[in-house]
CSV table of C-alpha atoms and ligand atoms in Angstrom, one decimal:
chain,number,residue,atom,x,y,z
R,244,MET,CA,38.7,34.1,-121.8
R,245,SER,CA,35.3,34.4,-123.7
R,246,LEU,CA,34.8,36.2,-127.0
R,247,LEU,CA,31.6,37.1,-128.6
R,248,GLU,CA,31.7,36.4,-132.3
R,249,GLU,CA,28.9,37.7,-134.7
R,250,GLY,CA,27.2,35.5,-137.1
R,251,ARG,CA,25.8,36.6,-140.5
R,252,ASP,CA,22.6,35.8,-142.5
R,253,VAL,CA,23.2,33.7,-145.5
R,254,PRO,CA,20.6,32.0,-148.1
R,255,LEU,CA,20.5,28.2,-148.1
R,256,GLY,CA,18.9,26.5,-151.0
R,257,ARG,CA,15.9,28.4,-152.4
R,258,TYR,CA,13.7,29.2,-149.5
R,259,THR,CA,15.6,29.2,-146.3
R,260,VAL,CA,17.8,32.0,-144.6
R,261,VAL,CA,20.3,30.8,-141.9
R,262,ARG,CA,22.4,32.4,-139.4
R,263,ARG,CA,26.0,31.2,-139.9
R,264,THR,CA,28.2,31.6,-136.8
R,265,LEU,CA,31.1,29.3,-138.0
R,266,PRO,CA,33.2,30.1,-139.8
R,267,ASN,CA,33.1,33.8,-138.6
R,268,LYS,CA,35.3,36.8,-138.9
R,269,ALA,CA,37.7,35.8,-136.1
R,270,ARG,CA,37.7,31.9,-136.4
R,271,ARG,CA,37.3,29.0,-138.8
R,272,THR,CA,37.0,26.0,-136.6
R,273,VAL,CA,36.1,25.1,-132.9
R,274,GLY,CA,37.8,21.6,-132.6
R,275,ALA,CA,37.2,19.9,-135.7
R,276,TRP,CA,33.5,21.9,-136.0
R,277,CYS,CA,34.1,23.9,-139.1
R,278,PHE,CA,30.6,25.0,-140.0
R,279,LEU,CA,27.5,26.1,-137.8
R,280,ASP,CA,24.3,27.2,-139.4
R,281,HIS,CA,21.0,27.9,-137.3
R,282,PHE,CA,17.8,28.0,-139.4
R,283,GLY,CA,14.5,29.2,-138.0
R,284,PRO,CA,12.2,29.1,-136.2
R,285,GLU,CA,10.2,29.6,-139.0
R,286,ASP,CA,6.5,29.0,-139.9
R,287,VAL,CA,6.5,26.9,-143.0
R,288,THR,CA,2.8,26.4,-143.1
R,289,GLY,CA,1.8,26.7,-147.0
R,290,LYS,CA,5.5,27.2,-147.8
R,291,PRO,CA,7.9,24.8,-149.3
R,292,GLY,CA,10.2,24.7,-146.0
R,293,MET,CA,13.5,23.3,-146.6
R,294,ARG,CA,14.6,22.6,-150.3
R,295,VAL,CA,18.2,21.7,-150.6
R,296,PRO,CA,18.5,19.8,-153.8
R,297,PRO,CA,21.2,17.2,-154.5
R,298,HIS,CA,24.7,18.4,-153.9
R,299,PRO,CA,28.1,16.9,-153.2
R,300,HIS,CA,30.4,16.9,-150.2
R,301,ILE,CA,34.0,15.7,-149.5
R,302,GLY,CA,36.3,15.8,-146.5
R,303,LEU,CA,33.6,16.4,-143.8
R,304,GLN,CA,30.7,15.1,-141.9
R,305,THR,CA,27.4,16.8,-141.8
R,306,VAL,CA,25.4,16.6,-138.5
R,307,SER,CA,21.6,17.6,-138.6
R,308,TRP,CA,20.0,18.7,-135.3
R,309,LEU,CA,16.4,19.6,-135.2
R,310,LEU,CA,14.6,21.6,-132.6
R,311,SER,CA,11.2,21.7,-134.3
R,312,GLY,CA,10.0,20.2,-137.6
R,313,GLU,CA,11.0,17.2,-139.9
R,314,VAL,CA,13.7,16.9,-142.5
R,315,ARG,CA,14.0,14.1,-145.1
R,316,HIS,CA,17.6,13.3,-145.9
R,317,ARG,CA,18.4,11.1,-149.0
R,318,ASP,CA,21.8,10.5,-150.3
R,319,SER,CA,23.8,8.7,-153.0
R,320,LEU,CA,24.3,5.5,-150.7
R,321,GLY,CA,20.4,5.0,-150.7
R,322,SER,CA,19.8,6.4,-147.3
R,323,ASP,CA,16.3,7.8,-146.8
R,324,GLN,CA,15.6,9.2,-143.4
R,325,VAL,CA,13.2,11.6,-141.9
R,326,ILE,CA,14.8,13.1,-138.9
R,327,VAL,CA,12.7,14.7,-136.0
R,328,PRO,CA,13.8,16.7,-132.9
R,329,GLY,CA,15.9,14.6,-130.4
R,330,GLN,CA,17.5,12.5,-133.2
R,331,LEU,CA,20.7,12.8,-134.9
R,332,ASN,CA,21.7,12.4,-138.5
R,333,ILE,CA,25.4,12.2,-139.2
R,334,MET,CA,26.8,11.8,-142.8
R,335,THR,CA,30.3,11.2,-143.5
R,336,SER,CA,31.3,12.3,-146.9
R,337,GLY,CA,34.6,10.8,-146.9
R,338,ARG,CA,36.1,11.1,-150.4
R,339,GLY,CA,32.6,11.8,-151.9
R,340,ILE,CA,28.9,11.5,-151.3
R,341,ALA,CA,25.9,13.5,-152.5
R,342,HIS,CA,22.6,14.3,-150.7
R,343,SER,CA,19.4,16.1,-150.8
R,344,GLU,CA,17.4,17.7,-147.5
R,345,ASN,CA,13.7,18.6,-147.9
R,346,SER,CA,10.7,19.3,-145.8
R,347,PRO,CA,8.4,16.5,-146.2
R,348,THR,CA,5.0,17.3,-148.1
R,349,ALA,CA,3.0,17.0,-144.9
R,350,LYS,CA,5.1,18.7,-142.2
R,351,PRO,CA,4.7,20.3,-138.7
R,352,PRO,CA,4.2,24.2,-138.8
R,353,LEU,CA,7.6,25.2,-137.3
R,354,LEU,CA,11.0,24.4,-138.8
R,355,HIS,CA,14.0,25.1,-136.6
R,356,GLY,CA,17.3,23.4,-136.1
R,357,LEU,CA,21.2,23.3,-136.8
R,358,GLN,CA,23.3,22.1,-139.5
R,359,LEU,CA,26.9,21.6,-138.6
R,360,TRP,CA,30.0,20.4,-140.5
R,361,VAL,CA,33.0,18.4,-138.9
R,362,ALA,CA,36.4,18.5,-140.9
R,363,LEU,CA,37.8,15.0,-141.2
R,364,PRO,CA,41.5,14.7,-140.4
R,365,ASP,CA,43.9,14.1,-143.3
R,366,SER,CA,44.2,10.4,-142.4
R,367,GLU,CA,40.3,9.8,-142.6
R,368,ARG,CA,39.4,12.2,-145.4
R,369,HIS,CA,39.6,9.7,-148.2
R,370,ARG,CA,37.7,7.2,-146.6
R,371,ALA,CA,34.3,5.4,-147.8
R,372,PRO,CA,31.2,7.6,-147.2
R,373,GLY,CA,28.7,6.6,-144.6
R,374,PHE,CA,25.5,7.7,-142.9
R,375,GLN,CA,24.4,7.2,-139.4
R,376,HIS,CA,20.8,7.8,-137.9
R,377,ILE,CA,20.6,7.8,-134.2
R,378,PRO,CA,17.1,7.8,-132.9
R,379,ASP,CA,17.9,7.8,-129.2
R,380,LEU,CA,20.8,10.0,-127.7
R,381,PRO,CA,21.9,9.8,-124.1
R,382,GLU,CA,20.6,12.6,-121.7
R,383,VAL,CA,21.8,13.9,-118.4
R,384,SER,CA,19.3,15.8,-116.2
R,385,ASP,CA,19.6,17.8,-113.2
R,386,SER,CA,17.5,20.4,-111.7
R,387,GLY,CA,16.8,23.1,-114.3
R,388,VAL,CA,18.9,21.6,-117.0
R,389,LYS,CA,18.5,18.8,-119.5
R,390,VAL,CA,21.7,17.8,-121.6
R,391,THR,CA,21.4,15.7,-124.9
R,392,VAL,CA,24.8,14.5,-125.9
R,393,ALA,CA,24.6,14.5,-129.7
R,394,VAL,CA,28.3,13.8,-130.4
R,395,GLY,CA,31.2,12.8,-128.1
R,396,GLU,CA,30.8,12.6,-124.1
R,397,LEU,CA,29.8,14.8,-121.5
R,398,GLU,CA,28.8,14.4,-117.8
R,399,GLY,CA,29.5,10.7,-118.2
R,400,ALA,CA,27.0,10.2,-121.0
R,401,ALA,CA,28.5,9.2,-124.6
R,402,SER,CA,26.9,9.5,-128.0
R,403,PRO,CA,27.1,6.4,-130.3
R,404,ALA,CA,28.0,9.0,-133.2
R,405,GLU,CA,31.1,8.0,-135.0
R,406,VAL,CA,33.7,10.7,-135.3
R,407,HIS,CA,37.1,10.9,-136.2
R,408,THR,CA,38.7,13.5,-133.9
R,409,GLU,CA,38.0,14.1,-130.2
R,410,LEU,CA,34.7,16.2,-130.3
R,411,LEU,CA,31.8,17.3,-128.5
R,412,GLY,CA,28.4,18.5,-129.6
R,413,ALA,CA,25.6,18.9,-126.9
R,414,ASP,CA,22.0,20.5,-126.6
R,415,ILE,CA,21.2,22.0,-123.5
R,416,GLU,CA,17.8,22.8,-122.2
R,417,LEU,CA,18.2,25.4,-119.3
R,418,ALA,CA,15.7,26.8,-116.8
R,419,GLY,CA,17.7,28.4,-114.1
R,420,SER,CA,21.6,27.9,-113.5
R,421,THR,CA,24.2,25.1,-113.5
R,422,GLU,CA,27.6,24.3,-114.1
R,423,ILE,CA,28.8,21.7,-116.7
R,424,ARG,CA,32.1,19.8,-116.3
R,425,ILE,CA,34.1,20.1,-119.7
R,426,ARG,CA,37.5,18.9,-120.8
R,427,PRO,CA,40.3,21.2,-120.4
R,428,ASP,CA,42.3,19.9,-123.4
R,429,PHE,CA,39.2,20.9,-125.6
R,430,GLU,CA,38.4,24.4,-126.9
R,431,HIS,CA,34.6,25.1,-126.4
R,432,ALA,CA,32.0,27.5,-127.9
R,433,VAL,CA,28.4,28.0,-127.5
R,434,VAL,CA,25.4,29.3,-129.4
R,435,VAL,CA,21.9,30.1,-128.1
R,436,THR,CA,19.1,28.6,-130.2
R,437,GLU,CA,16.1,29.9,-128.1
R,438,GLY,CA,15.9,32.3,-125.3
R,439,ALA,CA,18.8,34.1,-123.6
R,440,ALA,CA,21.6,32.9,-121.4
R,441,THR,CA,24.5,34.0,-119.3
R,442,VAL,CA,27.4,31.9,-120.3
R,443,ASP,CA,30.5,32.4,-118.0
R,444,GLY,CA,29.2,35.8,-117.4
R,445,ALA,CA,28.5,36.8,-120.9
R,446,ASP,CA,25.1,37.5,-122.1
R,447,LEU,CA,24.3,35.5,-125.2
R,448,THR,CA,21.2,35.3,-127.7
R,449,PRO,CA,20.7,33.8,-130.9
R,450,GLY,CA,22.9,34.9,-133.8
R,451,SER,CA,26.3,35.1,-132.1
R,452,LEU,CA,28.9,32.4,-131.0
R,453,LEU,CA,30.6,32.7,-127.8
R,454,TYR,CA,34.1,31.2,-127.9
R,455,LEU,CA,35.3,30.0,-124.5
R,456,GLY,CA,38.7,28.9,-125.4
R,457,ASP,CA,40.5,25.9,-123.7
R,458,ASN,CA,42.0,25.2,-120.3
R,459,TYR,CA,38.6,25.3,-118.5
R,460,ASP,CA,37.2,22.4,-116.7
R,461,LYS,CA,33.6,23.9,-116.2
R,462,VAL,CA,31.4,26.3,-117.9
R,463,ARG,CA,28.6,28.1,-115.8
R,464,LEU,CA,25.2,28.6,-117.5
R,465,ALA,CA,22.2,30.7,-116.4
R,466,GLY,CA,18.9,31.7,-118.1
R,467,ASN,CA,15.8,30.3,-119.7
R,468,ALA,CA,17.3,29.0,-123.0
R,469,ARG,CA,18.2,26.4,-125.3
R,470,LEU,CA,21.8,26.2,-126.1
R,471,PHE,CA,24.5,24.0,-128.2
R,472,LEU,CA,27.9,23.4,-126.9
R,473,LEU,CA,30.6,22.7,-129.2
R,474,GLY,CA,33.9,21.4,-128.4
R,475,GLY,CA,37.1,19.7,-129.5
R,476,VAL,CA,40.8,19.3,-129.5
R,477,PRO,CA,41.9,22.4,-131.5
R,478,PHE,CA,42.1,21.3,-135.1
R,479,GLU,CA,45.6,22.3,-136.4
R,480,GLU,CA,45.5,21.2,-140.0
R,481,GLU,CA,45.1,24.0,-142.5
R,482,LEU,CA,42.0,23.7,-144.6
R,483,VAL,CA,40.7,24.8,-148.0
R,484,MET,CA,36.9,25.4,-147.6
R,485,TRP,CA,34.9,26.2,-150.8
R,486,TRP,CA,31.3,25.5,-151.5
R,487,ASN,CA,30.4,22.2,-150.1
R,488,PHE,CA,34.0,20.8,-150.1
R,489,VAL,CA,36.6,20.6,-147.4
R,490,GLY,CA,40.2,20.1,-148.8
R,491,ARG,CA,43.8,20.8,-148.4
R,492,SER,CA,44.7,22.4,-151.7
R,493,HIS,CA,43.3,24.3,-154.6
R,494,GLU,CA,43.7,21.1,-156.6
R,495,ASP,CA,41.6,18.9,-154.3
R,496,ILE,CA,38.7,21.6,-154.9
R,497,VAL,CA,39.0,21.7,-158.7
R,498,GLU,CA,39.0,17.9,-158.8
R,499,ALA,CA,35.8,17.5,-156.8
R,500,ARG,CA,34.0,20.3,-158.6
R,501,ASP,CA,35.0,18.9,-162.0
R,502,ALA,CA,33.9,15.4,-160.9
R,503,TRP,CA,30.6,16.9,-159.7
R,504,MET,CA,29.9,18.8,-162.8
R,505,ALA,CA,30.8,15.6,-165.0
R,506,GLY,CA,28.3,13.6,-163.1
R,507,SER,CA,31.2,11.3,-162.0
R,508,ASP,CA,30.3,8.1,-159.9
R,509,ARG,CA,32.7,9.5,-157.1
R,510,PHE,CA,29.3,11.2,-155.9
R,511,GLY,CA,26.9,9.0,-157.1
R,512,VAL,CA,23.2,9.6,-157.6
R,513,VAL,CA,20.6,10.9,-155.0
R,514,PRO,CA,17.3,9.0,-155.6
R,515,GLY,CA,14.1,11.2,-156.0
R,516,GLY,CA,14.8,12.6,-159.4
R,517,GLU,CA,15.5,16.2,-158.3
R,518,GLN,CA,17.8,18.2,-160.5
R,519,PRO,CA,21.1,18.3,-158.8
R,520,LEU,CA,22.7,21.8,-157.8
R,521,PRO,CA,25.3,23.1,-160.2
R,522,ALA,CA,28.6,24.2,-158.5
R,523,PRO,CA,29.6,27.8,-158.8
R,524,GLY,CA,32.3,28.9,-161.0
R,525,MET,CA,35.8,28.8,-159.3
R,526,PRO,CA,37.2,32.1,-158.1
R,527,THR,CA,39.9,33.6,-160.5
R,528,THR,CA,42.5,33.3,-157.8
R,529,ARG,CA,44.0,30.3,-156.3
R,530,LEU,CA,42.5,28.9,-153.1
R,531,LYS,CA,44.9,28.7,-150.0
R,532,PRO,CA,44.9,26.5,-147.1
R,533,ARG,CA,43.8,28.6,-144.1
R,534,PRO,CA,44.5,28.2,-140.3
R,535,ARG,CA,41.9,28.0,-137.7
R,536,TYR,CA,42.2,31.7,-136.7
R,537,ARG,CA,42.1,34.6,-139.1
E,608,LIG,MN1,24.8,19.3,-147.4
């Protein structure tokens, strides 16, 4: 099975437009991956670049992956970390954290990358917040392919990123054709970030997500492309996702929103003196927990 699922363009912060392929019209999660934005490549010469002021998260991990450029992450734990291509920033919100993401003042001309979220399982979503910067990730190379394992394990290479469900996130630089062994107990999906690829017989370009399902032990890739492979054990818990929050009920979201708007120490303060982002108003109807399929 492979299903092509279209993304859509969404504004992020003040100056960036992203292609969101998860959640999409058909699906809310792949494994515990619950959000996938692809930004750029954009020439940010003489422009502000990424400007995402302090904002809160609950119930998730954020995963930042750059293909070009630099982004400075600051959070309410005091972390202050510039990320460059090949490195991973993974922030665990647990019960609450706030962060900002900005292009540095002196920056490379191109900004290009992925921003992903991972839903925390119910047993872990109230844990203390944390931040992990991983400067070196394991790589597996073969003729015509280089795989960087950002999260989880692939082809015997394991990332040190701490996650709380069985999960895979891998960047693939492809020039030719190859087969990659994958776990049949995982569901998988692929996005192309550059170029064009044929994935298990389906043609894929940036802007869509190819859902591969589960019960496969390999994926066939061909083309000249950069791809990101997502996978995980299907996430069966129903989620309420609203703004930057992942909860289980309407009340979870209202509580988090109220705490953020009140300046509660649940989220803390992001250094840098930027004006925090206010939360949008709650919808007039109650938010309902939703399953992984629409
Ligand atoms: Mn964020």
